[in-house]
Tab-separated table of C-alpha atoms in Angstrom:
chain	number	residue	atom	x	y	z
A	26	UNK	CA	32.168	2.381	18.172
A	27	UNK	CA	31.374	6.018	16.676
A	28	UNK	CA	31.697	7.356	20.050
A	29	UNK	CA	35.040	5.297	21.740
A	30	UNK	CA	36.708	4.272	17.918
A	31	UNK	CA	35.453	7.100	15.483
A	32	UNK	CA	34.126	4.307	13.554
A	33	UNK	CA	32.633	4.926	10.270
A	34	UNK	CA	29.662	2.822	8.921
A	35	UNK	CA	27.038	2.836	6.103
A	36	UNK	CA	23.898	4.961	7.509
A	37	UNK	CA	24.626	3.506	11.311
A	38	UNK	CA	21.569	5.450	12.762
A	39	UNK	CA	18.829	3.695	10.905
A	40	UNK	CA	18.564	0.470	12.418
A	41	UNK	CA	14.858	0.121	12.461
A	42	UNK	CA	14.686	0.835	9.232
A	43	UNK	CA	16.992	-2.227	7.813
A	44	UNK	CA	15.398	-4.489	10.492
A	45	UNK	CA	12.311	-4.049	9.033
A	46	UNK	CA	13.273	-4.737	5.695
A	47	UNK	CA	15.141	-7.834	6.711
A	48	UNK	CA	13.026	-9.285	8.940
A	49	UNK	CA	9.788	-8.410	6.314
A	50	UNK	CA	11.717	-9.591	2.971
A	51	UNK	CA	13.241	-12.554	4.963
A	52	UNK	CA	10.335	-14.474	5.784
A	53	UNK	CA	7.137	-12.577	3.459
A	54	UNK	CA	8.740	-14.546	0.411
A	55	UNK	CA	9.074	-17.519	2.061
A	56	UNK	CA	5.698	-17.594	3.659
A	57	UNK	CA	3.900	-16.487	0.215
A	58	UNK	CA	5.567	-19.147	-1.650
A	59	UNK	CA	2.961	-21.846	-0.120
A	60	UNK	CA	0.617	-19.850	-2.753
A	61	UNK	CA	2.891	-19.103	-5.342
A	62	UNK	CA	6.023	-19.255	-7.431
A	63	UNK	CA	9.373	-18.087	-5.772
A	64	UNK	CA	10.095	-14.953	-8.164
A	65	UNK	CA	6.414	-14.188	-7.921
A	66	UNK	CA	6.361	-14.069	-4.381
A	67	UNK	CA	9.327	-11.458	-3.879
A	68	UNK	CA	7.420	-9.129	-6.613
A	69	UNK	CA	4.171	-9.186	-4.353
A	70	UNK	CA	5.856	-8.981	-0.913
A	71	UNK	CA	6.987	-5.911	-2.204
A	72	UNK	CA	3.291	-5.051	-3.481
A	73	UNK	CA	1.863	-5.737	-0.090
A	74	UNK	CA	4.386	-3.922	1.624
A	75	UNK	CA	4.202	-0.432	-0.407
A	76	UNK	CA	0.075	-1.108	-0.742
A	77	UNK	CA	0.284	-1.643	3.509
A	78	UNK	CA	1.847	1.366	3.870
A	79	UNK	CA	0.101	3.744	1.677
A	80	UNK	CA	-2.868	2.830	2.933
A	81	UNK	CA	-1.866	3.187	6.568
A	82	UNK	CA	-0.523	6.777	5.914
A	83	UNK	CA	-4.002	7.413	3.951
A	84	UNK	CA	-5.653	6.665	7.056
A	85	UNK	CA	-3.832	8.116	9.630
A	86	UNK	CA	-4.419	11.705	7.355
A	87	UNK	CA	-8.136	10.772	7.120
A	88	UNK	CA	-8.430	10.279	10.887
A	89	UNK	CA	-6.600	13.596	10.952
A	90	UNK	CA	-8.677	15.600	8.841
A	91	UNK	CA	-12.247	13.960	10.439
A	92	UNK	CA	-10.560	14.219	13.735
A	93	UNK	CA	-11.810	10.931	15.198
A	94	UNK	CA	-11.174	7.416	14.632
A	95	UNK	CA	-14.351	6.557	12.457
A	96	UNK	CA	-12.995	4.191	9.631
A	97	UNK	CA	-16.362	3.309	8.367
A	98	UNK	CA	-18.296	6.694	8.694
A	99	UNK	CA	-18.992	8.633	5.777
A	100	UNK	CA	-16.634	11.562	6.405
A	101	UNK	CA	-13.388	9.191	6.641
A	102	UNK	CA	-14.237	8.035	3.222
A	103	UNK	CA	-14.676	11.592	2.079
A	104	UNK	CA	-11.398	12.289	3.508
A	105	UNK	CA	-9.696	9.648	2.082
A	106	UNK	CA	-11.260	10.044	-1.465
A	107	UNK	CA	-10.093	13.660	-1.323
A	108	UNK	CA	-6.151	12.360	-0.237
A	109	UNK	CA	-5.821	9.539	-2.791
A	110	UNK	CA	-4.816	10.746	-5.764
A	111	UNK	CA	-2.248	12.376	-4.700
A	112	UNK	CA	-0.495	8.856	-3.835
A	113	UNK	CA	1.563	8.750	-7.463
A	114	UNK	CA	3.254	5.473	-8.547
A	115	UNK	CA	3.761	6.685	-12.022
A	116	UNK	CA	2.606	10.496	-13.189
A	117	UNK	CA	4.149	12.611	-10.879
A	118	UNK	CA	5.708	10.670	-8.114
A	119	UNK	CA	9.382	12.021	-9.293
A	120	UNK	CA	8.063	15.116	-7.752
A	121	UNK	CA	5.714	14.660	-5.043
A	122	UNK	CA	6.016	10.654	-4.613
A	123	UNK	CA	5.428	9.033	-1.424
A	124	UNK	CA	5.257	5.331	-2.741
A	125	UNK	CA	9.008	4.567	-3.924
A	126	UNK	CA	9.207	2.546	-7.302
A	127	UNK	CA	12.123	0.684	-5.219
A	128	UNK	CA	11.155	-1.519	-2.209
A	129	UNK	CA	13.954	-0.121	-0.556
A	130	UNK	CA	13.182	3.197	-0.781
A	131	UNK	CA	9.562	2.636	0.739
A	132	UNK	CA	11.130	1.399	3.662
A	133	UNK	CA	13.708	4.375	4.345
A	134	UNK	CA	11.232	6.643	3.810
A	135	UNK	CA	7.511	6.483	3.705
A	136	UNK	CA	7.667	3.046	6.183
A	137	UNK	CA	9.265	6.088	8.980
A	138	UNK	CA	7.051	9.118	8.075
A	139	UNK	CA	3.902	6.734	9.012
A	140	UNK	CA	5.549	5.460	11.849
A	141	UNK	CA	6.277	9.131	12.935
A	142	UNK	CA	2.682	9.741	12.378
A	143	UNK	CA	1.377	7.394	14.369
A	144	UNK	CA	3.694	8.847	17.356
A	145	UNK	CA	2.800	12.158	17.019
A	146	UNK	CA	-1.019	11.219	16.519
A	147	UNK	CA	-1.682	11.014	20.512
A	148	UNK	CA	-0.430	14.669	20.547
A	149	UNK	CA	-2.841	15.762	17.653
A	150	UNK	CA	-5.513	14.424	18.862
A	151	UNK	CA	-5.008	16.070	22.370
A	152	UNK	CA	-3.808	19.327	21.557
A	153	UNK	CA	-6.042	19.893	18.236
A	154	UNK	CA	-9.290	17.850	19.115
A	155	UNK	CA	-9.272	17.462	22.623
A	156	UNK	CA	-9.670	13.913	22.790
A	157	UNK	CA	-7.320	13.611	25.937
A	158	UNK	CA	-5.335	10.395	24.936
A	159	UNK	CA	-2.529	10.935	27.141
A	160	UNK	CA	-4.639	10.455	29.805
A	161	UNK	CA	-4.152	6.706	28.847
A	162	UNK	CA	-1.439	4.450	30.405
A	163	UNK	CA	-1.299	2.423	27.344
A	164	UNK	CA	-0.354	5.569	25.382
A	165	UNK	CA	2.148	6.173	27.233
A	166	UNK	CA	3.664	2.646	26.405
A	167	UNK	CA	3.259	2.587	23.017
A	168	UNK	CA	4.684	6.476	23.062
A	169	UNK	CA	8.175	5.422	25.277
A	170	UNK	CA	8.357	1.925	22.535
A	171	UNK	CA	7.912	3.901	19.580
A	172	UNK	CA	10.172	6.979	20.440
A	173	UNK	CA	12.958	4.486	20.322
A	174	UNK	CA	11.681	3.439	16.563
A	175	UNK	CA	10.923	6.523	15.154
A	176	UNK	CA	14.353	8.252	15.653
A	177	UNK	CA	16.773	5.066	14.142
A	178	UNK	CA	14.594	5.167	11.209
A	179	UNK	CA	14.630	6.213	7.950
A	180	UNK	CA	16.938	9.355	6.863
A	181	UNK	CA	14.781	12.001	7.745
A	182	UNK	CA	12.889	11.311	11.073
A	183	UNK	CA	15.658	12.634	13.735
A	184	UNK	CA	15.876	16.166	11.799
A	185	UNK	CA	11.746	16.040	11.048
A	186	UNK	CA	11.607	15.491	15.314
A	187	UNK	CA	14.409	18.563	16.174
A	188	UNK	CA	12.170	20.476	13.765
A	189	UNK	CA	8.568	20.309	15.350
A	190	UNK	CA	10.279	20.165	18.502
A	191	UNK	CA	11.672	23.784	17.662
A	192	UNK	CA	8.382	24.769	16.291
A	193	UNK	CA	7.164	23.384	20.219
A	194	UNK	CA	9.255	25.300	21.794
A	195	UNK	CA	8.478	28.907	20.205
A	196	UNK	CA	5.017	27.914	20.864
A	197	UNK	CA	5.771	27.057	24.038
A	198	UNK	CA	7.468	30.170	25.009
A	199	UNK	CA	4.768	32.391	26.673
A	200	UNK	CA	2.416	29.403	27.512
A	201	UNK	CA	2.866	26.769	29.966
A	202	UNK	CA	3.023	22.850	27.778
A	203	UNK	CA	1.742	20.372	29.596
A	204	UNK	CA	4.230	18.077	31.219
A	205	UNK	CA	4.200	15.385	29.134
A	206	UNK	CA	4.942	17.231	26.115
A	207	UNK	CA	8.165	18.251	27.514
A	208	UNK	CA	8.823	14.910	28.934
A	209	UNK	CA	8.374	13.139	25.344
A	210	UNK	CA	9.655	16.452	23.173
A	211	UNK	CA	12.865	16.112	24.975
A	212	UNK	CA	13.330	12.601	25.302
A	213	UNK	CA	12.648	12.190	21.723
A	214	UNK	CA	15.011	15.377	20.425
A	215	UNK	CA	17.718	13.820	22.829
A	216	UNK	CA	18.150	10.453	20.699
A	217	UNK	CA	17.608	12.744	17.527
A	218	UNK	CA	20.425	14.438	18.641
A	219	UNK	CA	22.545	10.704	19.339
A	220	UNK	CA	21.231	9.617	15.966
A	221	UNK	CA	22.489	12.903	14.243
A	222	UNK	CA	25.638	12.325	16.031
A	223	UNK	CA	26.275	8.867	14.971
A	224	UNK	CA	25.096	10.007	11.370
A	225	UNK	CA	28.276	12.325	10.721
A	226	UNK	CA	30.158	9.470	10.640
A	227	UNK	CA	27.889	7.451	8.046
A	228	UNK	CA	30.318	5.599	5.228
A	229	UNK	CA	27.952	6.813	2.486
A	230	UNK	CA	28.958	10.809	2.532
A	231	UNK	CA	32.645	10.196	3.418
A	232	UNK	CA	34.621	12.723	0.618
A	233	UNK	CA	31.638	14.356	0.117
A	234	UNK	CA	32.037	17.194	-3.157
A	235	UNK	CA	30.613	19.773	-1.729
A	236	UNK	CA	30.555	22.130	0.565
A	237	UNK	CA	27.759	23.319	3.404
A	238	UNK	CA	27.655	26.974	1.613
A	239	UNK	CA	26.956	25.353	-1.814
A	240	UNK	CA	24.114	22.552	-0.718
A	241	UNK	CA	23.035	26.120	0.630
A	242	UNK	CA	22.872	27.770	-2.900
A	243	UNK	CA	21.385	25.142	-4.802
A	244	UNK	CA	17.958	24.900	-2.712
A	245	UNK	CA	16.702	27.691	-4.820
A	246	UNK	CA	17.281	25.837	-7.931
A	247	UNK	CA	15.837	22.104	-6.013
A	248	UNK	CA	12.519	24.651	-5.527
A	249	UNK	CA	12.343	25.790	-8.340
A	250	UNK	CA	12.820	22.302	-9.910
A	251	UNK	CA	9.800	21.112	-8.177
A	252	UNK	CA	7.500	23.890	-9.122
A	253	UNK	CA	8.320	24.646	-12.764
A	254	UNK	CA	9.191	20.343	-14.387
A	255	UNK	CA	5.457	19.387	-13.629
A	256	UNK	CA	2.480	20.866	-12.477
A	257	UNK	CA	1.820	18.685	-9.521
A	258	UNK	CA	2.955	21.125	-6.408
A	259	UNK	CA	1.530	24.678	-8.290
A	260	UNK	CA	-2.254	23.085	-8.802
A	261	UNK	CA	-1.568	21.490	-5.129
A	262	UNK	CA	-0.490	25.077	-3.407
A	263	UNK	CA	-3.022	26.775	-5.480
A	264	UNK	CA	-5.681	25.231	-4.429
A	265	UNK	CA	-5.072	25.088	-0.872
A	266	UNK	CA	-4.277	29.294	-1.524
A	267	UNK	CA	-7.818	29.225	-2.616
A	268	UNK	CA	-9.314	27.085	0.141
A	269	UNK	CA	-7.866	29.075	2.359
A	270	UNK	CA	-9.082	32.303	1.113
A	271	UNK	CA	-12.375	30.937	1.321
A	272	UNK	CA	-12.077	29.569	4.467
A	273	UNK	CA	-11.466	33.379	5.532
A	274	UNK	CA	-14.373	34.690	3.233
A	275	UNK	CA	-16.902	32.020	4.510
A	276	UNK	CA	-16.213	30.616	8.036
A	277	UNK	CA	-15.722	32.302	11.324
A	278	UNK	CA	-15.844	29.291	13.827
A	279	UNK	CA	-13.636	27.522	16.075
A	280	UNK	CA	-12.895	24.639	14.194
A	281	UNK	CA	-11.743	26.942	11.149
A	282	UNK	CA	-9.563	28.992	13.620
A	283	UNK	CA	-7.587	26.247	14.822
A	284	UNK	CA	-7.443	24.825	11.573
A	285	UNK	CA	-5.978	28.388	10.234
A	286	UNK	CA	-3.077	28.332	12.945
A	287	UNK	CA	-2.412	24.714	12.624
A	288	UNK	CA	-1.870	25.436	8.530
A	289	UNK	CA	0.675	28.383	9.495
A	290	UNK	CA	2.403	26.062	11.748
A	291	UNK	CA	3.051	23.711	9.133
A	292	UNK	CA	3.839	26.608	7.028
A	293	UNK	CA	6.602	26.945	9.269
A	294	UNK	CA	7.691	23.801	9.852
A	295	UNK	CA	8.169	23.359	5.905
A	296	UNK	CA	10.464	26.673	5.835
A	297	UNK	CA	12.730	25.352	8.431
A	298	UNK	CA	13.205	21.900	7.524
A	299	UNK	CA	13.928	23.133	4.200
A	300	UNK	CA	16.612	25.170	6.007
A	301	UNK	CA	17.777	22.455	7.745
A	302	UNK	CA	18.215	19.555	5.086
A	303	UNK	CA	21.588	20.529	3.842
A	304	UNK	CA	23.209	20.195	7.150
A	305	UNK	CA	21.998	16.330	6.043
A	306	UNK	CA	24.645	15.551	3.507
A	307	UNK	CA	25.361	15.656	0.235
A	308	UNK	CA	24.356	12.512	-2.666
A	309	UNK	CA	24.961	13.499	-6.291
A	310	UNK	CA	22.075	11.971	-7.594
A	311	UNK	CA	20.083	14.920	-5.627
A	312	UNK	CA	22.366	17.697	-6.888
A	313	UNK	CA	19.639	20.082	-5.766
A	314	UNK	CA	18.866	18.676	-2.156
A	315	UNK	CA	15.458	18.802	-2.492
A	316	UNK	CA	13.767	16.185	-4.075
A	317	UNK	CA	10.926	14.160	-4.085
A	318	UNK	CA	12.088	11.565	-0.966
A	319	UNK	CA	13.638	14.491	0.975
A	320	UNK	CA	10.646	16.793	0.824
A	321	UNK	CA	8.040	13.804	1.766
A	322	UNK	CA	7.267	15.331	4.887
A	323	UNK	CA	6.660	18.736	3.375
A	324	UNK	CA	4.021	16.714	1.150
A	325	UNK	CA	2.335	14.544	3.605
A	326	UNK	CA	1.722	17.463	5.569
A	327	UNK	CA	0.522	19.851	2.090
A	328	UNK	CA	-1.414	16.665	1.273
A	329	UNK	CA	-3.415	17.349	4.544
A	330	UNK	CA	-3.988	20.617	4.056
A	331	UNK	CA	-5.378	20.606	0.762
A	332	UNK	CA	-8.080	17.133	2.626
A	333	UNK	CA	-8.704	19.443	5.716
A	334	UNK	CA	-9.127	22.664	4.060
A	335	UNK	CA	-11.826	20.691	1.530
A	336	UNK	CA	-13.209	18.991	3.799
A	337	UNK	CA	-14.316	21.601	5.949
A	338	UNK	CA	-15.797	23.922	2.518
A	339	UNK	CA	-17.713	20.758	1.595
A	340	UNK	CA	-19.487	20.581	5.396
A	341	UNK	CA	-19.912	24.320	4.582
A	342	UNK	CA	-21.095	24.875	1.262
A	343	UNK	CA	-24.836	24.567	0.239
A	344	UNK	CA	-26.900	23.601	-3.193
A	345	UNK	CA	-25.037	25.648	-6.398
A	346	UNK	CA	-21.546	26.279	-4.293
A	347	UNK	CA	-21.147	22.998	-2.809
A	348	UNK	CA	-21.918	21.182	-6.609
A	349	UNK	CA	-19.556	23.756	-7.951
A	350	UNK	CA	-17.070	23.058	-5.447
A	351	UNK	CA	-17.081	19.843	-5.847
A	352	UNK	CA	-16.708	19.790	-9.532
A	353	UNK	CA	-13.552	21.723	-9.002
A	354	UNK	CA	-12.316	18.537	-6.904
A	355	UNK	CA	-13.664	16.618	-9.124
A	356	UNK	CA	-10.990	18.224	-11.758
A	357	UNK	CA	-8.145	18.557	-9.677
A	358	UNK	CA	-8.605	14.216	-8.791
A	359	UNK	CA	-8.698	13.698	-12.578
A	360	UNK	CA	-5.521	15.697	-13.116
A	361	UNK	CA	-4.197	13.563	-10.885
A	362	UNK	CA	-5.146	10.338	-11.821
A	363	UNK	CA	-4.856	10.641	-14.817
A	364	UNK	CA	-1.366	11.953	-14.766
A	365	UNK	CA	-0.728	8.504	-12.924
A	366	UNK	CA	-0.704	6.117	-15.431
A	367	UNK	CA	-0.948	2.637	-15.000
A	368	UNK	CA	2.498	0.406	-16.155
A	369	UNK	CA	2.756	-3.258	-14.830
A	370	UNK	CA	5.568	-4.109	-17.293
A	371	UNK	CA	8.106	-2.022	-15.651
A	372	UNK	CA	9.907	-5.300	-13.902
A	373	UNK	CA	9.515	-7.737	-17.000
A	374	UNK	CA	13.137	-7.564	-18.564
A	375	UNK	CA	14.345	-8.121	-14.664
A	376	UNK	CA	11.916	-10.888	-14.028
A	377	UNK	CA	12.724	-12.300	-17.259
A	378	UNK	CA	16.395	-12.643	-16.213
A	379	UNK	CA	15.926	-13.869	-12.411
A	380	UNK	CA	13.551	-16.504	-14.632
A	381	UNK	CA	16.671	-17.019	-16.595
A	382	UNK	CA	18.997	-17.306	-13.153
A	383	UNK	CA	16.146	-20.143	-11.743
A	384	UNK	CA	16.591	-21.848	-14.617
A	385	UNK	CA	20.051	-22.522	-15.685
A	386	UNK	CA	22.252	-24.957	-14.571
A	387	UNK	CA	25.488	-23.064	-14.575
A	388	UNK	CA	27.142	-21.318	-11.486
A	389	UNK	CA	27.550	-18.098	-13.786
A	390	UNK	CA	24.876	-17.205	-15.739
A	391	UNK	CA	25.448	-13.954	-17.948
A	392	UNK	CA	22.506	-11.854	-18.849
A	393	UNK	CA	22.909	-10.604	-22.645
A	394	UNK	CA	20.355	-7.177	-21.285
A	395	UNK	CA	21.288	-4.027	-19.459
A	396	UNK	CA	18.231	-5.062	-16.731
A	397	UNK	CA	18.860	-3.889	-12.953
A	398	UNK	CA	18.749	-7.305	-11.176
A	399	UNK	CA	18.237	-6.878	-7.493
A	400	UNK	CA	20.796	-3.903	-7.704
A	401	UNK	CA	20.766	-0.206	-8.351
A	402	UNK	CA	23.231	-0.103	-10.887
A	403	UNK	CA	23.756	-2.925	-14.062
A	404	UNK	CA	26.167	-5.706	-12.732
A	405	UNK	CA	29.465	-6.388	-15.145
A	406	UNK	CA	31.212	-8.105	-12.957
A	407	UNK	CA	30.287	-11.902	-11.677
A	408	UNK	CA	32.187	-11.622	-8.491
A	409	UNK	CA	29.932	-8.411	-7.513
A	410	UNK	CA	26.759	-9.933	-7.814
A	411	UNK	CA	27.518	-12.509	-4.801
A	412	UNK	CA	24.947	-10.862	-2.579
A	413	UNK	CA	22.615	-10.947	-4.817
A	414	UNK	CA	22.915	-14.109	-5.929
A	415	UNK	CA	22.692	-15.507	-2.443
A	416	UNK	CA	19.428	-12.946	-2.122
């Protein structure tokens, strides 16, 4: 219909994404609710869901920065020790959050990023470790189902994929890529491209306020927002600054090398998404672009430099450095944590009122709080909250 009727429709290219969170949040409840009460089991669907997903994206990083597929060896729990604090649900997750407060949220954006993870993985593992996985026919089947999932998911995957694809192709450019790069590069950028396509003509930014050239001048302010309101991202870059000048002071081997260009790359890959995520529309409750949600990829991928960077300075370092070394991650995990403070009351005055809903006998019930009941915004009129009623 966008193609043959110029047909406009709220964020068309990200069907994956709503069909998970229908298909998940239509029949999770439902199936909990053998174990416990109805409002209880929507509240811990949504638990299991975000805890599901963090976990999965924990691992994937830990199997990145070990570089096998060892869940129970001592280095993946290194790995993942070093990489979990930096999962906020509180502290600082309005800067650096992965883990949405909102259900919703999870699904649009981390939900895709691990999904796009686990596509790229086979690549990782091939190009940085060796390990030859596309050498495997199942690969390839899971690579041609997935490519269809990753791209109509989420808001950011199909300009994350043009991105590293443009990153392949300048690395690409003086030696040969193996065939089935290109194949799957291409493939994927091609529905990227279709998904972008569709995209222009998404409901959600019709009348948008403003224009290319000013999304454009307000990244420097949505950078310097991050870096300046909390200290999250400057102890995060500063420390991988200093792992990295150690890693030049201290190693000389292959593994380090490879890690070094590998860091650059995302380097890169950071300066042109940022580049790029204007061209993505405009919402006013990101007046700076950049925000947390936007910039998750840009964090995932920080995240693993900080693990890899450690991780190989730990295998390195000996008596006095290495206890040294690891009191200073010992320091930067406390920040961390500690900055994330644990509050389980958050949802009370909106459980309190769907307890209120279950309970009364009327086909109108009003609500004498200001509580956000299944909705982003406070509900004044009775007639609006049909959907969520039926919810």
């Amino acid at each position: 219909s966008v193609i043959t009727e110029n047909a406009i429709y709220p964020n068309p290219n990200r069907y994956f994404a709503h069909g998970a969170f229908f298909v998940y949040f239509n029949y999770m409840p439902l199936f909990l609710q053998h174990f416990v009460a109805p409002i209880e089991s929507a509240y811990l669907s949504a638990a299991l869901a975000k805890i599901l997903i963090q976990c999965s994206i924990m691992a994937l990083l830990a199997f990145c920065v070990v570089g096998r597929f060892r869940i129970f060896s001592a280095d993946f729990v290194v790995s993942a020790v070093l990489i979990a604090p930096f999962f906020q649900t509180n502290g600082y997750r309005d800067y650096m959050g992965i883990i949405d407060h909102s259900a919703t949220y999870t699904f649009f954006y981390a939900l895709p990023c691990l999904l796009l993870l686990m596509f790229y993985l086979p690549f990782f593992f091939d190009a940085y470790g060796g390990r030859n996985f596309l050498k495997k026919p199942l690969v390839h089947v899971f690579l041609l189902g997935m490519s269809i999932i990753v791209v109509f998911n989420g808001a950011l995957n199909a300009g994350i994929i043009l991105t590293i694809t443009a990153l392949f192709g300048i690395s690409s450019y003086r030696n040969a890529a193996p065939k089935a790069y290109i194949f799957y590069f291409s493939w994927l950028s091609l529905l990227s491209l279709y998904a972008l396509y569709i995209g222009k003509n998404n409901a959600i930014f019709v009348g948008e306020s403003i224009s290319i050239a000013e999304r454009y001048a307000r990244i420097p302010q949505g950078i310097f927002s991050i870096l300046t309101q909390k200290i999250a991202f400057p102890i995060l870059l500063g420390f991988i600054a200093m792992n990295i000048f150690l890693l030049r002071k201290y190693l000389d081997n292959i593994e380090f090398k490879k890690s070094l260009r590998f860091f650059a790359w995302i380097g890169l890959f950071s300066l042109l998404y940022i580049l790029l995520l204007p061209l993505g529309g405009y919402k006013e409750y990101r007046p700076y672009i950049l925000r947390y949600d936007t910039i998750m990829p840009i964090t995932i991928a920080l995240i693993f430099i900080y693990a890899k960077s450690s991780f190989l300075l730990l295998r390195h370092f000996e008596n006095k450095a290495k206890y040294a070394y690891l009191a200073a991650l010992a320091l930067v995990a406390f920040i961390f944590t500690n900055a994330d403070k644990i509050d389980i009351h958050k949802n009370e005055c909106e459980r309190n009122a769907l307890e209120k809903i279950a309970s009364s006998p009327d086909k109108i019930v009003q609500l004498h709080n200001d509580c956000l009941v299944a909705s982003w915004n406070t509900i004044t009129v009775a007639e609006h909250s049909a959907l969520n009623g039926l919810l």
